[in-house]
Amino acid sequence: MELPFSESYKIKMVETIRRSSRSEREQWIKDAKYNLFNLRSDQVFIDLLTDSGTGAMSDKQWSAMMVGDESYAGASSYHTMKAAIKRIFGFDYFLPTHQGRAAENVLFSVLVKEGDVVPGNSHFDTTKGHIEFRCAKAIDCTIDEAFDTTNQHPFKGNIDPEKLEKILKQYPKEKIPFIILTLTNNTAGGQPVSMANVKEVSALAKKYGIPLLFDSARFAENAYFIKTREKGYEHKTIKQIVLEIYEHADFATMSSKKDAIVNMGGFIGFKSQEWFRQASTYNIMFEGYITYGGMSGRDMNALAQGLDEATEFDYLETRINQVAYLGNRLIEFGIPIQQPIGGHAVFIDAKKMLPHVPKEEYVAQTLGVELYLEAGIRGVEIGTLLADRDPNTRENRYPNLELLRLAIPRRTYTNNHMDVIAVATKNVFDRREFIKSGYRITWEAPIMRHFTVELEKM
Ligand code: F0G
């Protein structure tokens, strides 16, 4: 008999989590103004708000922290991180930052000017925020297949080369500071980009003389999908695939809170010394001196170790299989999710799941609250609240997809937890006919409203 699949690690330290009653949760979510961000973490049983900074570090990462060097300049921890970034990505130059959006802030301060356009594959919110804050425009060139949750395209994170080339032809070179490829494409459902697409985009970037930036938060998960889904890569190691991807990068921004499995940290990688020098000034202004930039020595050590662990096949297989396990249980129950199942999260198609809730009443948010009420599970809305209002008309922007994201922290929960999530979601699905109304906004911030919005029941 073939042995069943199991985790590639065992557990050395645990943290207690607490179940609650439905009546407790009803009170807590009301007090939280029906915004899941406003809950206290001890009011949550299984926390799927994000996979960012919520992973479990290994014994080797914790021990690396003990030998962190906290010198202001030239710390050995900086050199450990520098060596890891060279080994994993091939970058000769890098700047540490406190997280991914800080890397964007520093790099975009050098590159992005008013009136610029930045084509890419569904820029992440902070990436878009840092572009729009500089009065430039983010243009989404993701393939159309990404917006149909039933389409089984294996690389739904890809950029459509035709859409991209149209932009490259339409605007002068000086107006396009870089093209951005997000690995994996978070907004489209943790969907990977193929190596063929990396090469196509890189060829177009070269043809038009535009630099190429990789938003690298989940680069290792992306490499896993290339190895398991793309012809010609099945015998390559994850580390070989990562190096091949980054041959095409001019620079990378990294939120190390995801695929470097640390609780805080980030960096910018550069091929050219000239860009590195220009960005160094902003790093010193915004983050810290160039050899620590917002990170402690101990955190740089843990990050370097995390990069090595996250690019091992056995770890990634455990990780991606757990997300797939949850996704497949939901599919068995007939629950509509973004397919194929992505790398870091399962995305539920809320419009299909709750067909009676009007779009004006925030369908994915309604689903998120229902799942919390059902079992104390906290997901995050990727829908109309997140999409914000049109800056000119102030009308709600209704995105193509109204999703509830269940992000799975790395090495944190077991498949028993996945079973609880699946059954809780099924219970909500089974009573969908009775869920006919959602929420109205009572207060909202002018931008990035989803973090702090206050709601009441319709
Ligand atoms: N790029 C991508 C693709 C991301 O998913 C994130 C963060 C960032 C950049 C910014 O990095 O948080 O370290 O500043 N995503 C988190 C999430 C917050 O929940 O998806 P950061």
CSV table of C-alpha atoms and ligand atoms in Angstrom, one decimal:
chain,number,residue,atom,x,y,z
A,1,MET,CA,0.0,0.0,0.0
A,2,GLU,CA,1.3,3.5,-0.9
A,3,LEU,CA,2.1,5.5,2.2
A,4,PRO,CA,-0.1,8.6,2.7
A,5,PHE,CA,1.4,12.1,2.4
A,6,SER,CA,2.4,13.8,5.6
A,7,GLU,CA,4.2,17.0,6.8
A,8,SER,CA,7.9,17.3,6.3
A,9,TYR,CA,8.4,18.6,9.9
A,10,LYS,CA,7.3,17.9,13.4
A,11,ILE,CA,6.1,20.3,16.1
A,12,LYS,CA,8.4,21.6,18.9
A,13,MET,CA,6.4,24.5,20.3
A,14,VAL,CA,2.6,25.2,20.5
A,15,GLU,CA,0.3,28.1,21.1
A,16,THR,CA,-3.1,27.7,22.7
A,17,ILE,CA,-6.1,28.9,20.7
A,18,ARG,CA,-9.6,29.1,22.1
A,19,ARG,CA,-13.0,28.2,20.8
A,20,SER,CA,-15.9,30.5,21.6
A,21,SER,CA,-19.7,30.3,21.5
A,22,ARG,CA,-21.8,31.7,18.8
A,23,SER,CA,-23.4,34.2,21.2
A,24,GLU,CA,-20.0,35.5,22.2
A,25,ARG,CA,-19.1,35.9,18.5
A,26,GLU,CA,-22.3,37.7,17.7
A,27,GLN,CA,-21.5,40.3,20.4
A,28,TRP,CA,-17.8,40.6,19.4
A,29,ILE,CA,-18.4,41.1,15.7
A,30,LYS,CA,-21.2,43.7,16.4
A,31,ASP,CA,-18.7,45.6,18.7
A,32,ALA,CA,-16.2,45.3,15.9
A,33,LYS,CA,-18.7,47.1,13.6
A,34,TYR,CA,-18.7,44.0,11.4
A,35,ASN,CA,-15.1,44.6,10.3
A,36,LEU,CA,-13.0,41.5,10.9
A,37,PHE,CA,-9.8,43.6,11.2
A,38,ASN,CA,-11.3,45.1,14.4
A,39,LEU,CA,-11.5,41.8,16.2
A,40,ARG,CA,-9.0,41.0,18.9
A,41,SER,CA,-7.0,37.9,18.0
A,42,ASP,CA,-8.2,36.0,21.0
A,43,GLN,CA,-11.8,36.4,19.7
A,44,VAL,CA,-10.6,34.3,16.6
A,45,PHE,CA,-10.3,30.5,16.6
A,46,ILE,CA,-8.6,30.0,13.2
A,47,ASP,CA,-7.0,33.1,11.8
A,48,LEU,CA,-6.9,33.2,8.0
A,49,LEU,CA,-6.7,37.0,7.6
A,50,THR,CA,-3.3,36.7,6.1
A,51,ASP,CA,-0.3,34.5,5.4
A,52,SER,CA,1.9,37.5,6.0
A,53,GLY,CA,4.2,37.4,9.1
A,54,THR,CA,2.0,34.6,10.6
A,55,GLY,CA,4.1,31.6,9.8
A,56,ALA,CA,6.0,29.4,12.3
A,57,MET,CA,9.7,29.8,12.3
A,58,SER,CA,11.9,26.7,12.5
A,59,ASP,CA,14.3,25.7,15.2
A,60,LYS,CA,17.2,26.7,12.9
A,61,GLN,CA,15.6,30.2,12.4
A,62,TRP,CA,15.2,30.7,16.2
A,63,SER,CA,18.7,29.6,16.8
A,64,ALA,CA,20.0,31.9,14.1
A,65,MET,CA,18.2,34.8,16.0
A,66,MET,CA,20.4,34.1,19.1
A,67,VAL,CA,23.6,34.8,17.2
A,68,GLY,CA,22.3,38.0,15.5
A,69,ASP,CA,24.8,40.8,15.3
A,70,GLU,CA,23.2,44.1,16.3
A,71,SER,CA,26.1,46.4,15.1
A,72,TYR,CA,24.8,49.5,13.4
A,73,ALA,CA,27.1,49.2,10.4
A,74,GLY,CA,28.5,46.1,8.7
A,75,ALA,CA,26.9,43.5,11.0
A,76,SER,CA,27.7,39.9,10.3
A,77,SER,CA,24.0,39.3,10.1
A,78,TYR,CA,23.9,41.8,7.1
A,79,HIS,CA,26.6,39.8,5.4
A,80,THR,CA,24.7,36.5,6.1
A,81,MET,CA,21.6,38.0,4.5
A,82,LYS,CA,23.6,39.4,1.6
A,83,ALA,CA,25.2,36.0,0.9
A,84,ALA,CA,21.7,34.3,1.0
A,85,ILE,CA,20.2,36.8,-1.4
A,86,LYS,CA,23.2,36.3,-3.8
A,87,ARG,CA,22.9,32.5,-3.5
A,88,ILE,CA,19.1,32.3,-3.9
A,89,PHE,CA,18.4,35.2,-6.4
A,90,GLY,CA,21.7,36.1,-7.8
A,91,PHE,CA,21.5,39.8,-6.8
A,92,ASP,CA,24.9,41.5,-6.2
A,93,TYR,CA,23.3,44.4,-4.4
A,94,PHE,CA,20.5,44.6,-1.9
A,95,LEU,CA,18.9,46.9,0.8
A,96,PRO,CA,17.1,45.5,3.8
A,97,THR,CA,13.7,47.2,4.6
A,98,HIS,CA,11.3,46.6,7.4
A,99,GLN,CA,8.7,45.0,5.1
A,100,GLY,CA,7.5,44.7,1.5
A,101,ARG,CA,5.7,48.1,1.2
A,102,ALA,CA,8.8,49.8,2.6
A,103,ALA,CA,10.9,48.2,-0.2
A,104,GLU,CA,8.3,49.7,-2.6
A,105,ASN,CA,8.4,53.1,-1.0
A,106,VAL,CA,12.2,53.3,-1.3
A,107,LEU,CA,12.5,51.9,-4.8
A,108,PHE,CA,9.6,53.8,-6.2
A,109,SER,CA,11.0,57.0,-4.7
A,110,VAL,CA,13.8,56.6,-7.2
A,111,LEU,CA,11.9,55.3,-10.2
A,112,VAL,CA,8.2,56.6,-10.3
A,113,LYS,CA,7.3,60.2,-11.3
A,114,GLU,CA,4.0,62.0,-11.8
A,115,GLY,CA,2.3,60.9,-15.0
A,116,ASP,CA,4.1,57.6,-15.3
A,117,VAL,CA,2.4,54.3,-16.1
A,118,VAL,CA,3.4,50.9,-14.6
A,119,PRO,CA,2.1,47.9,-16.4
A,120,GLY,CA,1.9,44.6,-14.4
A,121,ASN,CA,-0.2,41.6,-13.3
A,122,SER,CA,-2.8,42.8,-10.8
A,123,HIS,CA,-0.5,45.0,-8.7
A,124,PHE,CA,-0.9,44.3,-4.9
A,125,ASP,CA,-2.8,47.1,-3.0
A,126,THR,CA,0.3,48.7,-1.4
A,127,THR,CA,2.2,48.5,-4.7
A,128,LYS,CA,-0.7,50.2,-6.5
A,129,GLY,CA,-0.9,52.6,-3.5
A,130,HIS,CA,2.7,53.6,-3.8
A,131,ILE,CA,2.3,54.1,-7.6
A,132,GLU,CA,-0.9,56.2,-7.3
A,133,PHE,CA,0.5,58.2,-4.3
A,134,ARG,CA,3.1,59.4,-6.8
A,135,CYS,CA,0.3,60.4,-9.2
A,136,ALA,CA,1.3,57.6,-11.6
A,137,LYS,CA,-1.0,54.9,-12.9
A,138,ALA,CA,-0.9,51.1,-12.4
A,139,ILE,CA,-2.2,49.2,-15.5
A,140,ASP,CA,-3.3,45.7,-15.1
A,141,CYS,CA,-2.3,43.4,-18.0
A,142,THR,CA,-3.2,40.0,-16.4
A,143,ILE,CA,-4.6,37.4,-18.8
A,144,ASP,CA,-8.4,37.4,-19.0
A,145,GLU,CA,-8.6,33.7,-17.9
A,146,ALA,CA,-7.7,34.9,-14.3
A,147,PHE,CA,-11.1,36.6,-14.0
A,148,ASP,CA,-13.1,33.4,-14.6
A,149,THR,CA,-12.9,31.3,-11.4
A,150,THR,CA,-13.8,28.1,-13.2
A,151,ASN,CA,-11.1,28.4,-15.9
A,152,GLN,CA,-8.4,25.8,-15.3
A,153,HIS,CA,-5.5,27.7,-16.9
A,154,PRO,CA,-2.4,26.5,-14.9
A,155,PHE,CA,-0.7,29.9,-14.8
A,156,LYS,CA,-3.5,32.4,-14.2
A,157,GLY,CA,-1.0,34.9,-12.8
A,158,ASN,CA,0.5,35.5,-16.3
A,159,ILE,CA,0.7,38.8,-18.0
A,160,ASP,CA,-1.0,39.0,-21.4
A,161,PRO,CA,1.9,39.9,-23.8
A,162,GLU,CA,-0.5,41.6,-26.2
A,163,LYS,CA,-2.0,43.8,-23.5
A,164,LEU,CA,1.5,44.6,-22.3
A,165,GLU,CA,2.9,45.4,-25.7
A,166,LYS,CA,-0.1,47.7,-26.4
A,167,ILE,CA,0.9,49.8,-23.4
A,168,LEU,CA,4.6,49.7,-24.3
A,169,LYS,CA,3.7,51.1,-27.8
A,170,GLN,CA,1.2,53.6,-26.5
A,171,TYR,CA,3.5,55.4,-24.0
A,172,PRO,CA,7.0,56.8,-24.5
A,173,LYS,CA,9.8,54.9,-22.8
A,174,GLU,CA,10.4,57.7,-20.3
A,175,LYS,CA,6.9,57.3,-19.0
A,176,ILE,CA,7.3,53.6,-18.1
A,177,PRO,CA,9.8,53.3,-15.2
A,178,PHE,CA,9.4,49.5,-15.1
A,179,ILE,CA,7.2,46.5,-15.7
A,180,ILE,CA,6.1,44.6,-12.6
A,181,LEU,CA,5.6,40.9,-12.3
A,182,THR,CA,4.0,39.7,-9.1
A,183,LEU,CA,5.1,36.2,-8.1
A,184,THR,CA,2.6,34.7,-7.4
A,185,ASN,CA,-0.3,36.9,-8.4
A,186,ASN,CA,-2.0,37.4,-5.0
A,187,THR,CA,-4.9,39.5,-6.2
A,188,ALA,CA,-5.9,36.9,-8.9
A,189,GLY,CA,-6.0,34.2,-6.3
A,190,GLY,CA,-2.3,33.2,-5.5
A,191,GLN,CA,-2.0,32.2,-9.1
A,192,PRO,CA,1.5,31.5,-10.5
A,193,VAL,CA,3.3,33.0,-13.5
A,194,SER,CA,5.0,30.5,-15.8
A,195,MET,CA,8.6,30.6,-16.8
A,196,ALA,CA,7.6,31.0,-20.4
A,197,ASN,CA,5.7,34.1,-19.4
A,198,VAL,CA,8.6,35.4,-17.4
A,199,LYS,CA,10.7,35.0,-20.6
A,200,GLU,CA,8.1,36.6,-22.8
A,201,VAL,CA,7.7,39.6,-20.6
A,202,SER,CA,11.5,39.9,-20.2
A,203,ALA,CA,11.9,39.8,-24.0
A,204,LEU,CA,9.3,42.6,-24.4
A,205,ALA,CA,11.0,44.6,-21.6
A,206,LYS,CA,14.3,44.4,-23.4
A,207,LYS,CA,12.8,45.2,-26.8
A,208,TYR,CA,11.4,48.4,-25.4
A,209,GLY,CA,14.3,49.2,-23.1
A,210,ILE,CA,12.2,49.0,-19.9
A,211,PRO,CA,13.5,47.5,-16.6
A,212,LEU,CA,11.7,44.5,-15.1
A,213,LEU,CA,10.8,44.3,-11.4
A,214,PHE,CA,9.6,41.2,-9.6
A,215,ASP,CA,7.3,41.6,-6.6
A,216,SER,CA,8.7,38.5,-4.9
A,217,ALA,CA,6.5,37.9,-1.8
A,218,ARG,CA,5.7,34.4,-2.9
A,219,PHE,CA,8.5,33.6,-5.3
A,220,ALA,CA,9.2,30.1,-3.9
A,221,GLU,CA,5.5,29.0,-4.2
A,222,ASN,CA,5.6,30.3,-7.8
A,223,ALA,CA,8.8,28.2,-8.5
A,224,TYR,CA,7.0,25.1,-7.0
A,225,PHE,CA,4.2,25.5,-9.6
A,226,ILE,CA,6.7,25.9,-12.4
A,227,LYS,CA,8.4,22.7,-11.3
A,228,THR,CA,5.1,20.8,-11.0
A,229,ARG,CA,3.1,22.2,-13.9
A,230,GLU,CA,5.5,23.4,-16.6
A,231,LYS,CA,7.1,21.1,-19.1
A,232,GLY,CA,10.9,20.9,-18.8
A,233,TYR,CA,11.2,21.9,-15.2
A,234,GLU,CA,10.2,18.7,-13.4
A,235,HIS,CA,13.8,17.6,-12.9
A,236,LYS,CA,15.1,21.0,-11.8
A,237,THR,CA,15.4,21.9,-8.1
A,238,ILE,CA,13.4,24.9,-6.7
A,239,LYS,CA,16.7,26.7,-6.2
A,240,GLN,CA,17.7,26.2,-9.9
A,241,ILE,CA,14.2,27.5,-11.0
A,242,VAL,CA,14.4,30.6,-8.8
A,243,LEU,CA,17.8,31.5,-10.2
A,244,GLU,CA,16.5,31.0,-13.7
A,245,ILE,CA,13.5,33.3,-13.0
A,246,TYR,CA,15.7,36.0,-11.5
A,247,GLU,CA,18.2,36.1,-14.4
A,248,HIS,CA,15.5,38.2,-16.0
A,249,ALA,CA,15.1,40.7,-13.1
A,250,ASP,CA,16.5,44.2,-13.0
A,251,PHE,CA,15.3,44.5,-9.4
A,252,ALA,CA,13.0,42.8,-6.9
A,253,THR,CA,11.0,44.0,-3.9
A,254,MET,CA,10.4,41.4,-1.3
A,255,SER,CA,8.0,41.1,1.6
A,256,SER,CA,9.9,38.5,3.6
A,257,LYS,CA,6.9,37.9,5.8
A,258,LYS,CA,5.6,35.4,3.3
A,259,ASP,CA,8.2,33.2,1.5
A,260,ALA,CA,11.1,33.9,3.8
A,261,ILE,CA,8.9,32.7,6.7
A,262,VAL,CA,9.7,35.5,9.2
A,263,ASN,CA,7.4,37.7,11.2
A,264,MET,CA,8.8,41.0,9.9
A,265,GLY,CA,11.3,42.0,7.2
A,266,GLY,CA,11.8,42.8,3.6
A,267,PHE,CA,14.4,43.9,1.0
A,268,ILE,CA,15.1,45.2,-2.4
A,269,GLY,CA,17.5,43.3,-4.7
A,270,PHE,CA,19.4,45.1,-7.5
A,271,LYS,CA,21.4,43.9,-10.5
A,272,SER,CA,23.0,47.3,-11.0
A,273,GLN,CA,25.1,49.3,-8.6
A,274,GLU,CA,23.8,52.6,-10.0
A,275,TRP,CA,20.1,51.9,-9.0
A,276,PHE,CA,21.4,50.5,-5.6
A,277,ARG,CA,23.3,53.7,-5.0
A,278,GLN,CA,20.3,55.9,-5.8
A,279,ALA,CA,18.0,53.9,-3.6
A,280,SER,CA,20.5,53.8,-0.7
A,281,THR,CA,19.8,57.5,0.0
A,282,TYR,CA,16.1,56.9,0.4
A,283,ASN,CA,16.7,53.8,2.4
A,284,ILE,CA,18.8,55.8,4.9
A,285,MET,CA,16.0,58.5,5.0
A,286,PHE,CA,13.0,56.1,5.4
A,287,GLU,CA,14.3,52.8,6.8
A,288,GLY,CA,17.7,52.9,8.4
A,289,TYR,CA,21.4,52.6,7.5
A,290,ILE,CA,22.0,50.5,4.4
A,291,THR,CA,23.3,47.5,6.4
A,292,TYR,CA,20.2,47.1,8.5
A,293,GLY,CA,17.4,49.2,7.0
A,294,GLY,CA,14.6,48.7,9.5
A,295,MET,CA,15.7,45.2,10.6
A,296,SER,CA,17.4,43.9,13.6
A,297,GLY,CA,20.5,41.7,13.1
A,298,ARG,CA,18.7,38.7,14.6
A,299,ASP,CA,15.8,39.2,12.1
A,300,MET,CA,18.2,39.3,9.2
A,301,ASN,CA,19.7,36.0,10.3
A,302,ALA,CA,16.3,34.4,10.6
A,303,LEU,CA,15.4,35.7,7.1
A,304,ALA,CA,18.5,34.3,5.5
A,305,GLN,CA,17.8,30.9,7.0
A,306,GLY,CA,14.1,31.2,6.0
A,307,LEU,CA,15.0,31.8,2.4
A,308,ASP,CA,16.9,28.5,2.3
A,309,GLU,CA,14.1,26.5,3.9
A,310,ALA,CA,11.4,28.0,1.8
A,311,THR,CA,13.2,27.0,-1.4
A,312,GLU,CA,13.3,23.3,-0.4
A,313,PHE,CA,10.9,21.1,-2.4
A,314,ASP,CA,9.7,19.1,0.7
A,315,TYR,CA,8.7,22.2,2.6
A,316,LEU,CA,6.9,23.6,-0.4
A,317,GLU,CA,5.1,20.3,-1.2
A,318,THR,CA,3.8,20.2,2.4
A,319,ARG,CA,2.7,23.9,2.2
A,320,ILE,CA,1.0,23.7,-1.2
A,321,ASN,CA,-0.6,20.4,-0.4
A,322,GLN,CA,-2.2,21.8,2.7
A,323,VAL,CA,-3.8,24.7,0.7
A,324,ALA,CA,-4.9,22.2,-1.9
A,325,TYR,CA,-6.3,19.9,0.8
A,326,LEU,CA,-8.6,22.7,2.0
A,327,GLY,CA,-9.5,23.7,-1.5
A,328,ASN,CA,-10.4,20.2,-2.6
A,329,ARG,CA,-12.6,19.6,0.5
A,330,LEU,CA,-14.5,22.8,-0.4
A,331,ILE,CA,-14.8,21.6,-4.0
A,332,GLU,CA,-16.2,18.3,-2.8
A,333,PHE,CA,-18.9,20.2,-0.9
A,334,GLY,CA,-19.8,22.1,-4.1
A,335,ILE,CA,-18.4,25.4,-2.8
A,336,PRO,CA,-17.4,27.8,-5.7
A,337,ILE,CA,-13.7,28.7,-5.4
A,338,GLN,CA,-11.0,30.1,-7.7
A,339,GLN,CA,-9.5,27.2,-9.6
A,340,PRO,CA,-6.9,25.9,-10.0
A,341,ILE,CA,-6.3,26.2,-6.2
A,342,GLY,CA,-3.6,28.9,-5.6
A,343,GLY,CA,-0.4,28.9,-3.6
A,344,HIS,CA,-1.1,30.7,-0.3
A,345,ALA,CA,-4.9,30.8,0.0
A,346,VAL,CA,-8.2,29.5,-1.1
A,347,PHE,CA,-10.5,32.2,-2.6
A,348,ILE,CA,-14.2,31.7,-2.4
A,349,ASP,CA,-16.4,33.2,-5.1
A,350,ALA,CA,-18.8,35.0,-2.9
A,351,LYS,CA,-21.3,36.1,-5.6
A,352,LYS,CA,-21.8,32.4,-6.4
A,353,MET,CA,-21.8,31.3,-2.8
A,354,LEU,CA,-24.4,34.0,-1.6
A,355,PRO,CA,-26.5,34.6,-4.7
A,356,HIS,CA,-29.2,36.6,-2.9
A,357,VAL,CA,-27.1,39.3,-1.3
A,358,PRO,CA,-27.2,42.5,-3.5
A,359,LYS,CA,-23.8,43.7,-4.7
A,360,GLU,CA,-24.4,47.0,-3.0
A,361,GLU,CA,-24.4,45.2,0.4
A,362,TYR,CA,-20.8,43.8,0.2
A,363,VAL,CA,-21.2,40.2,-0.7
A,364,ALA,CA,-17.7,38.9,0.2
A,365,GLN,CA,-17.8,40.9,3.5
A,366,THR,CA,-21.1,39.3,4.3
A,367,LEU,CA,-19.7,35.9,3.7
A,368,GLY,CA,-16.7,36.7,5.9
A,369,VAL,CA,-18.9,37.7,8.8
A,370,GLU,CA,-21.0,34.5,8.3
A,371,LEU,CA,-18.0,32.3,8.5
A,372,TYR,CA,-16.8,34.1,11.6
A,373,LEU,CA,-20.2,33.6,13.2
A,374,GLU,CA,-20.2,30.0,12.2
A,375,ALA,CA,-16.9,28.9,13.7
A,376,GLY,CA,-14.7,31.9,14.7
A,377,ILE,CA,-12.8,31.7,11.4
A,378,ARG,CA,-11.4,35.0,10.1
A,379,GLY,CA,-10.8,35.4,6.4
A,380,VAL,CA,-10.5,38.7,4.5
A,381,GLU,CA,-12.7,40.4,1.9
A,382,ILE,CA,-11.1,40.8,-1.6
A,383,GLY,CA,-14.1,42.6,-3.1
A,384,THR,CA,-15.9,45.9,-3.2
A,385,LEU,CA,-14.7,47.2,0.2
A,386,LEU,CA,-11.1,46.6,-0.8
A,387,ALA,CA,-11.6,48.1,-4.3
A,388,ASP,CA,-12.5,51.5,-2.7
A,389,ARG,CA,-14.4,54.2,-4.5
A,390,ASP,CA,-13.6,55.8,-7.9
A,391,PRO,CA,-11.4,58.8,-7.0
A,392,ASN,CA,-13.4,61.1,-9.3
A,393,THR,CA,-17.0,60.0,-9.1
A,394,ARG,CA,-16.7,58.7,-5.5
A,395,GLU,CA,-19.0,55.8,-6.6
A,396,ASN,CA,-18.2,52.2,-5.4
A,397,ARG,CA,-15.9,50.4,-7.8
A,398,TYR,CA,-17.4,46.9,-8.3
A,399,PRO,CA,-14.6,44.5,-9.2
A,400,ASN,CA,-15.0,41.5,-11.6
A,401,LEU,CA,-14.6,39.1,-8.7
A,402,GLU,CA,-16.1,39.3,-5.2
A,403,LEU,CA,-13.8,37.0,-3.2
A,404,LEU,CA,-13.4,35.9,0.4
A,405,ARG,CA,-9.7,34.9,0.8
A,406,LEU,CA,-8.8,32.2,3.3
A,407,ALA,CA,-5.0,32.7,3.6
A,408,ILE,CA,-3.1,29.8,5.2
A,409,PRO,CA,-0.2,30.8,7.5
A,410,ARG,CA,2.9,28.7,6.8
A,411,ARG,CA,3.6,25.7,9.1
A,412,THR,CA,1.0,27.0,11.6
A,413,TYR,CA,-2.3,25.0,11.4
A,414,THR,CA,-2.9,21.2,10.9
A,415,ASN,CA,-5.2,19.5,8.4
A,416,ASN,CA,-7.7,19.0,11.3
A,417,HIS,CA,-8.0,22.8,11.3
A,418,MET,CA,-8.5,22.6,7.5
A,419,ASP,CA,-11.4,20.2,8.1
A,420,VAL,CA,-13.0,22.6,10.6
A,421,ILE,CA,-12.7,25.4,8.0
A,422,ALA,CA,-14.2,23.2,5.3
A,423,VAL,CA,-17.1,22.0,7.4
A,424,ALA,CA,-17.9,25.5,8.7
A,425,THR,CA,-17.9,26.9,5.1
A,426,LYS,CA,-20.2,24.1,4.1
A,427,ASN,CA,-22.6,24.9,6.9
A,428,VAL,CA,-22.7,28.5,5.7
A,429,PHE,CA,-23.2,27.2,2.1
A,430,ASP,CA,-26.1,25.0,3.3
A,431,ARG,CA,-28.0,27.9,4.7
A,432,ARG,CA,-27.2,30.3,1.8
A,433,GLU,CA,-30.9,30.5,0.8
A,434,PHE,CA,-31.6,32.3,4.1
A,435,ILE,CA,-28.8,34.9,3.8
A,436,LYS,CA,-30.5,37.6,1.8
A,437,SER,CA,-29.0,40.8,3.0
A,438,GLY,CA,-25.6,42.2,3.8
A,439,TYR,CA,-24.3,45.4,5.3
A,440,ARG,CA,-24.2,49.2,4.9
A,441,ILE,CA,-21.3,51.5,5.6
A,442,THR,CA,-21.6,53.9,8.6
A,443,TRP,CA,-18.1,55.2,8.4
A,444,GLU,CA,-15.2,54.9,6.0
A,445,ALA,CA,-11.7,56.4,5.3
A,446,PRO,CA,-11.2,58.2,2.0
A,447,ILE,CA,-8.6,55.5,0.8
A,448,MET,CA,-7.8,51.9,1.9
A,449,ARG,CA,-11.1,51.9,3.6
A,450,HIS,CA,-11.4,48.2,4.2
A,451,PHE,CA,-9.0,48.2,7.1
A,452,THR,CA,-11.0,50.6,9.2
A,453,VAL,CA,-14.5,50.6,7.7
A,454,GLU,CA,-17.5,50.5,10.1
A,455,LEU,CA,-20.7,48.7,9.0
A,456,GLU,CA,-24.2,47.9,10.2
A,457,LYS,CA,-26.6,45.2,9.2
A,458,MET,CA,-29.1,46.1,6.5
B,1,F0G,N1,3.3,42.4,-2.6
B,1,F0G,C1,2.5,41.4,-2.4
B,1,F0G,C2,2.2,40.5,-3.6
B,1,F0G,C3,1.8,41.2,-1.2
B,1,F0G,O1,0.9,40.2,-1.1
B,1,F0G,C4,2.1,42.1,-0.1
B,1,F0G,C5,1.5,41.9,1.2
B,1,F0G,C6,3.0,43.1,-0.3
B,1,F0G,C7,3.6,43.3,-1.6
B,1,F0G,C8,3.4,44.1,0.8
B,1,F0G,O2,4.2,43.5,1.7
B,1,F0G,O3,2.9,43.5,3.8
B,1,F0G,O4,5.3,43.1,3.8
B,1,F0G,O5,4.4,45.4,3.3
B,1,F0G,N2,0.5,41.2,1.4
B,1,F0G,C9,-0.2,40.9,2.6
B,1,F0G,C10,-1.4,40.0,2.3
B,1,F0G,C11,-0.4,42.0,3.5
B,1,F0G,O6,-2.2,39.8,3.3
B,1,F0G,O7,-1.6,39.6,1.2
B,1,F0G,P1,4.2,43.9,3.3
